[in-house]
XYZ file of C-alpha atoms in Angstrom:
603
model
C -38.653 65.899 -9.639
C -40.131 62.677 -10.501
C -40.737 59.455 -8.544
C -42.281 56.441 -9.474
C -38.989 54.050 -10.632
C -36.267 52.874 -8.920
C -34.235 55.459 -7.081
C -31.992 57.185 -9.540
C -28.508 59.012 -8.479
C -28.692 61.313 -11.733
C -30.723 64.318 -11.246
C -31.825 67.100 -12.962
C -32.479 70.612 -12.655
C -34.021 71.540 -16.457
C -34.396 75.362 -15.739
C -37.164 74.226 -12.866
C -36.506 72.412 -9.998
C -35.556 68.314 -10.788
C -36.038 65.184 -12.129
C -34.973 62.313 -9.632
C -35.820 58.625 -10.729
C -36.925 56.914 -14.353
C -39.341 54.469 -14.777
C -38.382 52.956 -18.237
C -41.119 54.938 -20.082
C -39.746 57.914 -19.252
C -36.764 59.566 -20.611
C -33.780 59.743 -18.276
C -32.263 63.249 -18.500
C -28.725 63.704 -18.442
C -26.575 66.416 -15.603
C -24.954 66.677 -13.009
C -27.230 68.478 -10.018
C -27.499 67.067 -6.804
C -30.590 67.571 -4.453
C -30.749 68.352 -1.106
C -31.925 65.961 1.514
C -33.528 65.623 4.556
C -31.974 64.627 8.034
C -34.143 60.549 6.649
C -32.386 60.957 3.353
C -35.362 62.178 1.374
C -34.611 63.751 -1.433
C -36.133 67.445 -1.513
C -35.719 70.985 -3.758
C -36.814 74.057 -3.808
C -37.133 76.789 -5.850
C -37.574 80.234 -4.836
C -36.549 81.397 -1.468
C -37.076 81.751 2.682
C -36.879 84.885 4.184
C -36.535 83.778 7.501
C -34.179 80.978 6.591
C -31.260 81.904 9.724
C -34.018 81.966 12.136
C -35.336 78.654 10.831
C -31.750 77.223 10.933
C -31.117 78.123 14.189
C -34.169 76.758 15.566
C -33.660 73.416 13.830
C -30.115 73.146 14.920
C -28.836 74.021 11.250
C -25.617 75.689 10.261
C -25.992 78.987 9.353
C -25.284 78.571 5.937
C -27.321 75.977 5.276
C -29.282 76.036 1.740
C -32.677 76.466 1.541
C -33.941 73.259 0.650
C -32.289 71.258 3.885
C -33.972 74.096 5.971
C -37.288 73.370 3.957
C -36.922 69.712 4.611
C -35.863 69.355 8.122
C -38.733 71.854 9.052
C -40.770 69.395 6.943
C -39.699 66.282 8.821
C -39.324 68.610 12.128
C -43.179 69.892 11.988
C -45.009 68.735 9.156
C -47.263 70.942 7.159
C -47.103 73.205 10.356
C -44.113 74.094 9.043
C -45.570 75.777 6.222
C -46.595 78.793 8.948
C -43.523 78.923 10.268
C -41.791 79.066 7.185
C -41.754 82.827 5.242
C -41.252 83.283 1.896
C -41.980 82.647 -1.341
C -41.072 79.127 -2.508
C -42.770 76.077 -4.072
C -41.102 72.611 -3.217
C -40.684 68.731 -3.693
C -40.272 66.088 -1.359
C -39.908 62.496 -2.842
C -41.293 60.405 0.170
C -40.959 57.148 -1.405
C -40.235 55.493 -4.510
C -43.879 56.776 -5.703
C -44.968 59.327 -3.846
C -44.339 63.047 -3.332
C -45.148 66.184 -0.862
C -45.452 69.538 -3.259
C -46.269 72.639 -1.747
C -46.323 76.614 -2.454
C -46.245 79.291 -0.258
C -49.083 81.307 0.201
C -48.489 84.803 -1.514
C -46.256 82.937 -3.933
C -45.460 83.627 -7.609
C -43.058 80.407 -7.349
C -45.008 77.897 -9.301
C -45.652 74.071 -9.246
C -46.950 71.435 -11.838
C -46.761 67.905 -11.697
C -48.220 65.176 -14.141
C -48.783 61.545 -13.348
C -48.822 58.579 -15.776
C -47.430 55.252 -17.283
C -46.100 54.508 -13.416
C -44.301 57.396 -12.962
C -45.190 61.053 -11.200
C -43.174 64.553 -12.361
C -42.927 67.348 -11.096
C -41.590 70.915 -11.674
C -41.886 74.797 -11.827
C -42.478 74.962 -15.433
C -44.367 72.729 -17.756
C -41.447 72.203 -19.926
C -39.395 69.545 -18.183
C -42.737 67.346 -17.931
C -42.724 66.663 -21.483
C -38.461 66.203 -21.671
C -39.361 63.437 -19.566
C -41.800 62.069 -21.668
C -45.251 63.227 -21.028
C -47.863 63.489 -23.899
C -48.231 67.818 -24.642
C -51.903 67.875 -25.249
C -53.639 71.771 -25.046
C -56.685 71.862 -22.943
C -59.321 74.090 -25.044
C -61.233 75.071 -22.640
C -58.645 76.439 -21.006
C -57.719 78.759 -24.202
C -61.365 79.819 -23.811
C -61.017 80.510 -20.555
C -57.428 82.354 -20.821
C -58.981 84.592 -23.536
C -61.787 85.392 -21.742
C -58.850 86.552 -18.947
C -60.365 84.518 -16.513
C -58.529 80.978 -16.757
C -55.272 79.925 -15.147
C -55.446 81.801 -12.074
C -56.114 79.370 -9.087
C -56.858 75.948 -8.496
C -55.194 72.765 -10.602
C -56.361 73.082 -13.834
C -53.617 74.496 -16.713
C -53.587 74.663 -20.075
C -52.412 70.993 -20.960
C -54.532 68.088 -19.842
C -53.126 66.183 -17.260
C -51.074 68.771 -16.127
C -52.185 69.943 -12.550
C -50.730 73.023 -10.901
C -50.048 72.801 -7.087
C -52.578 76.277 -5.334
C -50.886 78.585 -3.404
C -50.795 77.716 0.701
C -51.553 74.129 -0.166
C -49.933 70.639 0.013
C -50.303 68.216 -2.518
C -49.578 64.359 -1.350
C -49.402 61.992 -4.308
C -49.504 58.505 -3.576
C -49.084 55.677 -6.856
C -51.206 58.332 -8.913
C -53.560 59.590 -6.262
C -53.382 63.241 -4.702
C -54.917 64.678 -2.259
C -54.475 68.647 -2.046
C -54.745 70.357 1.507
C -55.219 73.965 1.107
C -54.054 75.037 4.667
C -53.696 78.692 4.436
C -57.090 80.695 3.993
C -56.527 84.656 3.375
C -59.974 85.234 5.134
C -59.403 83.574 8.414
C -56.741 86.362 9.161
C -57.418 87.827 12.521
C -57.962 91.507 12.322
C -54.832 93.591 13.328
C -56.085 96.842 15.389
C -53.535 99.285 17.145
C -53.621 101.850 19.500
C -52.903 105.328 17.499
C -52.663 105.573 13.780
C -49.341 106.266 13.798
C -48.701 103.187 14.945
C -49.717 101.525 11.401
C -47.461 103.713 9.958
C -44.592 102.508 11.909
C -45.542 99.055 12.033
C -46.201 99.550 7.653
C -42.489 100.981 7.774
C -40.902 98.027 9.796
C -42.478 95.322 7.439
C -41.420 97.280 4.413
C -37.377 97.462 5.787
C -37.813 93.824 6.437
C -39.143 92.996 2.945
C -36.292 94.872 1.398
C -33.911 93.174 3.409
C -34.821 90.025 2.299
C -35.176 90.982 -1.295
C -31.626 92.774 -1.308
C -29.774 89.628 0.311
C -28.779 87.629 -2.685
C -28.570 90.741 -5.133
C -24.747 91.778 -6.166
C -26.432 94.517 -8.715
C -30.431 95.446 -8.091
C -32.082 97.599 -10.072
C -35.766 98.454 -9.403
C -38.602 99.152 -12.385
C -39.536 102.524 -11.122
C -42.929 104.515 -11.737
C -43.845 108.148 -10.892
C -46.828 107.160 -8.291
C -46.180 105.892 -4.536
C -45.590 102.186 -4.334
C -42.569 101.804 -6.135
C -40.736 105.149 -5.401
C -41.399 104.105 -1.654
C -39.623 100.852 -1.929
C -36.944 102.405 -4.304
C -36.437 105.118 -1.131
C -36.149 102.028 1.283
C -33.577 100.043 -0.625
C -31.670 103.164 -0.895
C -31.350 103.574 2.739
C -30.475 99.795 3.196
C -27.362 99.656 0.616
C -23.910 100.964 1.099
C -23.604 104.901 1.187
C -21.778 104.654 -1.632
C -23.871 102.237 -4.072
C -25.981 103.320 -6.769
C -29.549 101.943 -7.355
C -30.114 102.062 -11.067
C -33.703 102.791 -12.002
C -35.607 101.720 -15.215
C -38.273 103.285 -16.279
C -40.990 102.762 -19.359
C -42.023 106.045 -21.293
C -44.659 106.086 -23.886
C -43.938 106.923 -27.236
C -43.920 110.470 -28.589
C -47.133 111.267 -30.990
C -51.002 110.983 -30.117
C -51.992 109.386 -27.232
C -55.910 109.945 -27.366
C -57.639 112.674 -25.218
C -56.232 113.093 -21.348
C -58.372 111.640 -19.277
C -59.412 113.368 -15.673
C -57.722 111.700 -12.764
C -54.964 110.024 -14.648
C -51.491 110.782 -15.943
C -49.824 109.352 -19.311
C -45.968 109.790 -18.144
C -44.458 108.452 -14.846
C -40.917 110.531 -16.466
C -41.406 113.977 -15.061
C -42.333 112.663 -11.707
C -39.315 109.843 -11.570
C -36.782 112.709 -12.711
C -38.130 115.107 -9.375
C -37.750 111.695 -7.128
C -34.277 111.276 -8.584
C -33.064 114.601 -8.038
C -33.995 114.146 -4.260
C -32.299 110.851 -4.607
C -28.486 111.649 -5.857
C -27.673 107.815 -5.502
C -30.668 106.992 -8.219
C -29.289 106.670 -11.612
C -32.959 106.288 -13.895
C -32.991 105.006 -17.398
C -35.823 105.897 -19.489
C -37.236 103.193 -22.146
C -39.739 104.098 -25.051
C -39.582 99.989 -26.332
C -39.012 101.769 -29.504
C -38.987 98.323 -31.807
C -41.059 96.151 -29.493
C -44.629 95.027 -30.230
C -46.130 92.048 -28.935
C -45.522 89.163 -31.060
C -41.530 89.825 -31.064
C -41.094 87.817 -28.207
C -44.652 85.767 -28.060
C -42.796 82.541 -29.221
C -40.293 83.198 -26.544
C -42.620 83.373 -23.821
C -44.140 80.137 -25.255
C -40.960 78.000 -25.299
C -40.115 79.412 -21.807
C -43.442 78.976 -20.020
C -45.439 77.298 -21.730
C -48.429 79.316 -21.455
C -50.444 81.705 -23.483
C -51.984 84.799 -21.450
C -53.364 87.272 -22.870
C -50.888 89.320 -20.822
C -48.473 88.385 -23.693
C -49.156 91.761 -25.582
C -48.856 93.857 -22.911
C -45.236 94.773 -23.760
C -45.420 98.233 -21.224
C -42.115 96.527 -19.238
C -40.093 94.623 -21.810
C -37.779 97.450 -22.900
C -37.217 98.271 -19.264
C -36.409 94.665 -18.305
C -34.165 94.219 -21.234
C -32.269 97.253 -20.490
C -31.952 96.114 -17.403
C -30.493 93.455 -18.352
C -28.104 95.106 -20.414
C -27.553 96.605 -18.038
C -26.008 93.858 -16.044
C -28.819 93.829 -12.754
C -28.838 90.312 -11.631
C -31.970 91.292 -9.316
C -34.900 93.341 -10.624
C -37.118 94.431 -7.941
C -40.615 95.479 -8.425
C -43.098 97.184 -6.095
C -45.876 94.565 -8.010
C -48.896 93.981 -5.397
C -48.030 97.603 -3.588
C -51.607 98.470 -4.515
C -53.053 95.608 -3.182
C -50.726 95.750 0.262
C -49.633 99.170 1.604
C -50.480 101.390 -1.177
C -54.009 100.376 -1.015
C -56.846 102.857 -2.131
C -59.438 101.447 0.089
C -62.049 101.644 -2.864
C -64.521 99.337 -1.011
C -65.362 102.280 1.263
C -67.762 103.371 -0.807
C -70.027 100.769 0.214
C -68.728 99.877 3.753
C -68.907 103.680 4.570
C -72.531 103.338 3.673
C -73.457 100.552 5.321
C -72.065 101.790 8.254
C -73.573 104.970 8.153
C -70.445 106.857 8.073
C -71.992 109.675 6.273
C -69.311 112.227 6.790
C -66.012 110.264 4.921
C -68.115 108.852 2.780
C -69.035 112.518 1.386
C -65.671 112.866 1.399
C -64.335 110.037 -0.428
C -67.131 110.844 -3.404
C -66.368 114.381 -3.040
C -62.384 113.815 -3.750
C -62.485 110.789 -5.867
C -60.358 112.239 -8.387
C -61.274 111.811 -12.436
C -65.072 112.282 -11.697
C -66.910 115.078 -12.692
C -70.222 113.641 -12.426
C -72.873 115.198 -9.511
C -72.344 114.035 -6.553
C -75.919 112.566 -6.207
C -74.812 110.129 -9.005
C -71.629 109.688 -7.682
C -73.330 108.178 -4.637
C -76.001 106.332 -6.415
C -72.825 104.628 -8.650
C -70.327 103.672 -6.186
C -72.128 103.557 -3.099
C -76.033 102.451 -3.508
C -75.667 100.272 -7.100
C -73.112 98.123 -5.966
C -75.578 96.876 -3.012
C -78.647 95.613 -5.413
C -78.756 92.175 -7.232
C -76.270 91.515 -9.699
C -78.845 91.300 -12.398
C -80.670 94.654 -11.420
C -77.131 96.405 -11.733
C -75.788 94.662 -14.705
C -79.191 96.260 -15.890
C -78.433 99.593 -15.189
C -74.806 99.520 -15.367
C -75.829 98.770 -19.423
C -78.556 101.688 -19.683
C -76.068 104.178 -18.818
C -72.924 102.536 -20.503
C -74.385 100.629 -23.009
C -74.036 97.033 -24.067
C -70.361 95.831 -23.405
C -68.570 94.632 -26.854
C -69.207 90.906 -27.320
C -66.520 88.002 -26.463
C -64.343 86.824 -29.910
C -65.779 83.297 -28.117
C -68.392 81.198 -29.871
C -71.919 82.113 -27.630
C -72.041 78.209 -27.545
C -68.717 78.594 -25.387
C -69.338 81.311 -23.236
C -72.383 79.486 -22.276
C -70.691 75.630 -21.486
C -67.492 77.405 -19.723
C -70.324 80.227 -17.460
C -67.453 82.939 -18.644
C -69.941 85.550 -17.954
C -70.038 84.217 -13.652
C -66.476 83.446 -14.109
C -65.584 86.937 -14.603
C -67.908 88.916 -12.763
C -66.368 86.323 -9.853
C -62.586 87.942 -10.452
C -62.876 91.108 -11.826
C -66.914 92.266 -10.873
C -69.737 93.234 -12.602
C -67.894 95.954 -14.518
C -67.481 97.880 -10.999
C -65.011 98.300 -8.326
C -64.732 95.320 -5.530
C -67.967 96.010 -2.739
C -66.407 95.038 0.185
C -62.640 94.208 1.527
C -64.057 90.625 1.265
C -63.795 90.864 -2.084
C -61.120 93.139 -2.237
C -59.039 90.186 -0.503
C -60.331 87.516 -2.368
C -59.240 89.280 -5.600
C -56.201 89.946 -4.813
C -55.154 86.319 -3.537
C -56.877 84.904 -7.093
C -54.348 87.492 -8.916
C -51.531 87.043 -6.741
C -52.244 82.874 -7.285
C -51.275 82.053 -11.030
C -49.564 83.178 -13.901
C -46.030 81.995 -11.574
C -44.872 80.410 -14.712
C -44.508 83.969 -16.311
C -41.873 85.249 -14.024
C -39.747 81.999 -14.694
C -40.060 83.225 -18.832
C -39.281 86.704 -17.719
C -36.136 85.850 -15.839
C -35.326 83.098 -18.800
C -36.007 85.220 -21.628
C -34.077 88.607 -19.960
C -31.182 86.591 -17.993
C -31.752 88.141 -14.623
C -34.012 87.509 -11.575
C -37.055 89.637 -10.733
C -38.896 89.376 -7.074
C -41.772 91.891 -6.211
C -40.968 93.479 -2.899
C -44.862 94.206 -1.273
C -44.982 90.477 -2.002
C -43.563 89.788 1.788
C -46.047 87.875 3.499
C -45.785 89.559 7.113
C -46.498 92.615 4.757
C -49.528 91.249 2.914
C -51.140 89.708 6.161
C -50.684 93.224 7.986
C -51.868 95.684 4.889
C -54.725 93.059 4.495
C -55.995 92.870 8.260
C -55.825 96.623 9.235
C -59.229 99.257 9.224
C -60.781 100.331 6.299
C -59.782 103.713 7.785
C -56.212 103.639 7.700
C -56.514 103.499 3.394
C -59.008 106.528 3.428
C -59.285 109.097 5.957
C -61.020 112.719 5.490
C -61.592 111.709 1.623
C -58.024 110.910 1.115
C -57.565 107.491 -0.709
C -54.230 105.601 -0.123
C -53.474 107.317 3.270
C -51.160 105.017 4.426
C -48.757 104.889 1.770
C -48.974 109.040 2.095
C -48.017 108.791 5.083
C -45.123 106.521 4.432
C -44.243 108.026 1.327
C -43.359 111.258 3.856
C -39.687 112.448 3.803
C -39.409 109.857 1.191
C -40.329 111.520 -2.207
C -41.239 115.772 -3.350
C -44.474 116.555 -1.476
C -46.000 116.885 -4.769
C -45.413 113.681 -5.854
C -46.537 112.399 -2.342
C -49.882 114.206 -2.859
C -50.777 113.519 -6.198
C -53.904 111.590 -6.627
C -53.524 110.715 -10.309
C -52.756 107.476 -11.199
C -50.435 106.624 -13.866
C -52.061 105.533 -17.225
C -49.956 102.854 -18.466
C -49.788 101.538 -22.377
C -51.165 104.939 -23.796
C -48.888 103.989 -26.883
C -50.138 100.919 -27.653
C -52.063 102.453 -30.482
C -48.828 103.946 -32.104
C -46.951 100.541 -31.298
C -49.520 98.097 -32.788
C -51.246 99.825 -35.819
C -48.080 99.027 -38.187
C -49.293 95.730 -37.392
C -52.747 95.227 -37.963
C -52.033 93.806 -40.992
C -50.242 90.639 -39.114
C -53.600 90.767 -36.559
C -55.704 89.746 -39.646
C -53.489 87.646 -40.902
C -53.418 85.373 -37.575
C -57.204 85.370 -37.331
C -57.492 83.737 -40.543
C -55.074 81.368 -39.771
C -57.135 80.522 -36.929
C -60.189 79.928 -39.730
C -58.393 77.270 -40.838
C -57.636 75.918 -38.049
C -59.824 73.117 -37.054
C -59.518 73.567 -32.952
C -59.520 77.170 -32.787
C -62.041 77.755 -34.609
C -64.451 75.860 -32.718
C -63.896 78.253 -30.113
C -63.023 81.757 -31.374
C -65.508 83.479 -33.887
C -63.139 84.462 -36.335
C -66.046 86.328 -38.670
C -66.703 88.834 -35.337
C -62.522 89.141 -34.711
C -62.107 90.101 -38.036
C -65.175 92.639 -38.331
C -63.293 93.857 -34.512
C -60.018 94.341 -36.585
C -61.831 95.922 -39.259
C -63.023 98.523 -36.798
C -59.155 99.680 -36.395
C -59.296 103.501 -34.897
C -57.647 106.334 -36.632
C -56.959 108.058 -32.907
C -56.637 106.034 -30.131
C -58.936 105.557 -27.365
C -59.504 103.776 -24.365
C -62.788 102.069 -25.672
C -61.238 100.782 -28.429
C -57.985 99.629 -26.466
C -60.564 97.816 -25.129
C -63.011 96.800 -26.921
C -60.581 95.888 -30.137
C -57.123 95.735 -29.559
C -56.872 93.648 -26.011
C -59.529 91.345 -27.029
C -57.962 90.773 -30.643
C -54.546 90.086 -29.128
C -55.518 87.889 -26.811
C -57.657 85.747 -29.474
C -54.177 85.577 -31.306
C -52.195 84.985 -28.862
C -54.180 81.981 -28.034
C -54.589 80.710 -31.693
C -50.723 80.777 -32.249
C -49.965 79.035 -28.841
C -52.374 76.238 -29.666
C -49.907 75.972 -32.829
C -47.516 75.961 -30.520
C -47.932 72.784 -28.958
C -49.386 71.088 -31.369
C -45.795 71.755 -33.354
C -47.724 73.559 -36.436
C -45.925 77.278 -35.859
């Protein structure tokens, strides 16, 4: 939407959400969408949806078929931002209030997102970048946020994005812009949930299984033909079971499902698993009504679609060349789904592993599950005394002292492909430790909540390029708020219990999927391919990093000499280490040097 002209009857929906009114230096798009309005008149949209949208109605004195942006408004006008806890779902929205102002919002929870960009007299707004500069707005890259998106720390929350003077709207806030002046009111706070403490343990269970048929509900209301991406572990067979249940005895739920590559995949690592087929084909023979597609993304590497994702979002993350789904979502498509459904965020929700235990169990003094939980901790071989002296006494000293050790017994970690000079103005070293940790699991369910909400808060944009680029819509079913606030509020205890990690979803996942599958404790180890799928291409890596040589932006912020001595470094055999250490790091350095391009129009 966009405000800040006289009122305008021709609107605009521009694969976002709308353009409203045109100042006269602004370009006037041409269509026919109308927008919703509230019971004043004020013109409001939506995109994304409410879960609770008949309740809503009813209480507001709606009909029942109302569309979700009248509901969104006339709760708006009803109970102001209160309306935002009342309201459930995943959404991000637009109210013009007056000729130049606007109320945004997102959900909290929300991959829906929200930009807006203010100047020459006139404010826009929208879920992607890309209708901001249709109507007019200068397309300017922000380099520090390239640095900070290769460094896989930038774009996640607050306002910033990758073009200045484009703001993004945070998750569980509301933005109020006034003549060019906002002021953001971040309203929800994922640490001021109360704690949620029941009587028996089965009572979680029950209360997990409730949330989990609501979620599906919602997520299989609009859907004429879901399909689910399906993996061989718990989360997603467990919501794959549930949607199951909830269709027609006589549908079909057609599966899709990524498979590595034949050929060498590098040594098997303890604890992990490098194909989710053997385990989806077991689930689907308990499942008649499960009809699973296989796809090896023979053909795709990451720079196929990279300009794709570019023209659709607008954004460059690293994320990009992680091409583990494409196949699956294509053949989906083929397929004709009109709803994928994920299980994305399971592991953060009710397939939780409860890793901060190790320190939590310590503190307090739980001696006997925390023997446990080292003791079954699958993948490590190590003693246990330095099992407990790594994940249970480390994580508790200064950051400094165990960065220290962490790097006597590792080693140094590879360098960034950033100039030093960089890393030091941008503090990507705090940044990251911040979101990801010190190169060690999260020390408390503090943490453990606060990364999730940072993950779960950016990267919106994405999704809209997915669904744009495949023709289809995807939603992530854990990503239910009633769910999230439950899985995130409950004990410690009900994720690990007599050394078992993920207990609850075990328990869930009973009657559900083959007991083996239910037991396993591997986890599935995703992109063991990418070694097969990217070394035909090195030659096109090295080519890109010396474009970015020449380039006089890029190079002020990538060390191209250190890339190309990475690149040089290609592995004969594939390993983790150098997954990590060459390929990821490499990509995402290209990625960003070819999106700068991008927008500058030099591709």
């Amino acid at each position: 939407m966009l405000s800040g002209g006289p009122a305008d009857e021709e609107e605009w929906d521009g694969g976002a959400i709308a353009v409203l009114a045109t100042p006269r230096t602004v370009r006037r798009p041409r269509s026919s969408f109308v927008s919703a309005r509230t019971p004043s008149g004020l013109r409001v949209a939506i995109s994304g949806w409410i879960d609770n949208a008949s309740a809503m109605a009813r209480e507001l004195g709606l009909a029942p078929e109302c569309d979700a942006a009248t509901i969104y408004g006339a709760a708006v006008e009803a109970w102001g931002d209160e309306a935002e806890r009342r309201l459930i779902g995943d959404y991000a929205s637009i109210i013009v209030t007056g000729p130049s102002s606007m109320r945004l919002a997102r959900a909290p929870w929300s991959r829906q997102s929200l930009f807006w960009a203010s100047a020459h007299g006139a404010t826009v707004a929208a879920s992607i970048p890309r209708p901001l500069f249709a109507a007019g707005f200068e397309k300017r890259g922000d380099p520090d946020q390239y640095a900070l998106a290769i460094a896989r720390v930038g774009a996640l929350q607050g306002e910033q994005h990758f073009f200045a003077g484009v703001r993004r709207v945070p998750q569980g806030a509301v933005v109020e812009i006034d003549h060019h002046r906002h002021r953001t009111r971040q309203w929800y706070d994922p640490h001021a949930l109360r704690p949620t403490r029941l009587k028996r343990d089965e009572d979680y269970v029950e209360a997990a299984n409730a949330l989990l048929r609501e979620a599906v509900a919602a997520a299989l209301r609009p859907a004429r033909r879901p399909g689910i991406l399906l993996s061989g572990g718990l989360d997603s067979p467990i919501v794959a079971d549930e949607m199951l249940r909830q269709l027609p005895a006589d549908a079909t739920l057609p599966s899709f499902t990524f498979v590595p590559l034949p050929g060498e995949h590098g040594p098997s690592l303890p604890g992990l698993f490098d194909s989710d087929r053997p385990a989806v084909e077991a689930f689907a023979r308990m499942h008649p009504r499960l009809r699973p597609q296989f796809v090896a993304n023979e053909g795709f590497a990451f720079q196929n679609r990279m300009q794709d994702f570019f023209v659709a979002a607008d954004a460059a993350y690293p994320s990009v060349a992680i091409t583990d789904a494409d196949g699956a979502r294509q053949a989906a498509a083929d397929a004709g789904i009109d709803w994928l459904y994920t299980a994305d965020f399971g592991n953060h929700t009710f397939s939780n592993d409860g890793r901060w235990g190790f320190v939590e169990f310590l503190r307090q003094g739980r001696w006997i599950e925390l023997w446990r939980m080292l003791r079954d901790h699958p993948g490590d071989d190590r003693t246990m005394l330095r099992r407990l002296v790594a994940r249970s006494l480390l994580p508790n000293l200064p950051a400094a002292v165990r960065s220290a050790m962490r790097t006597l017994v590792h080693g140094q970690p590879a360098p960034s492909l950033l100039k030093p000079e960089v890393e030091a103005r941008l503090r990507l070293k705090e940044r990251y430790d911040t979101v990801f940790g010190d190169r060690e699991w999260t020390r408390s369910r503090y943490e453990s909540n606060e990364m999730t909400w940072q993950q779960c808060g950016g990267g919106g944009e994405m999704v809209h390029a997915v669904e744009q680029i495949h023709g289809l819509r995807m939603r992530a079913v854990p990503q239910y708020r009633p769910l999230f606030e439950f899985c995130l509020t409950i004990p410690t205890g009900q994720y690990v219990r007599h050394g078992q990690m993920r207990w609850l979803a075990r328990r869930m996942a009973m009657g559900r999927m083959p007991e083996a599958q239910r037991l396993n404790t591997d986890y599935g180890r995703h992109g063991v391919d990418w070694h097969r799928r990217n070394a035909p291409h090195v030659p096109f890596l090295r080519e890109e990093l010396e474009r970015i040589a020449d380039d006089p932006l890029m190079s002020r912020i990538i060390d191209v000499d250190r890339a190309i001595d990475r690149i040089d470094q290609w592995p004969d055999q594939p390993s983790r280490k150098a997954y990590e250490d060459i390929f990821m790091p490499v990509a995402a350095a290209v990625v960003a040097g070819r999106f700068a391009r991008y927008v500058d129009g030099r591709n």
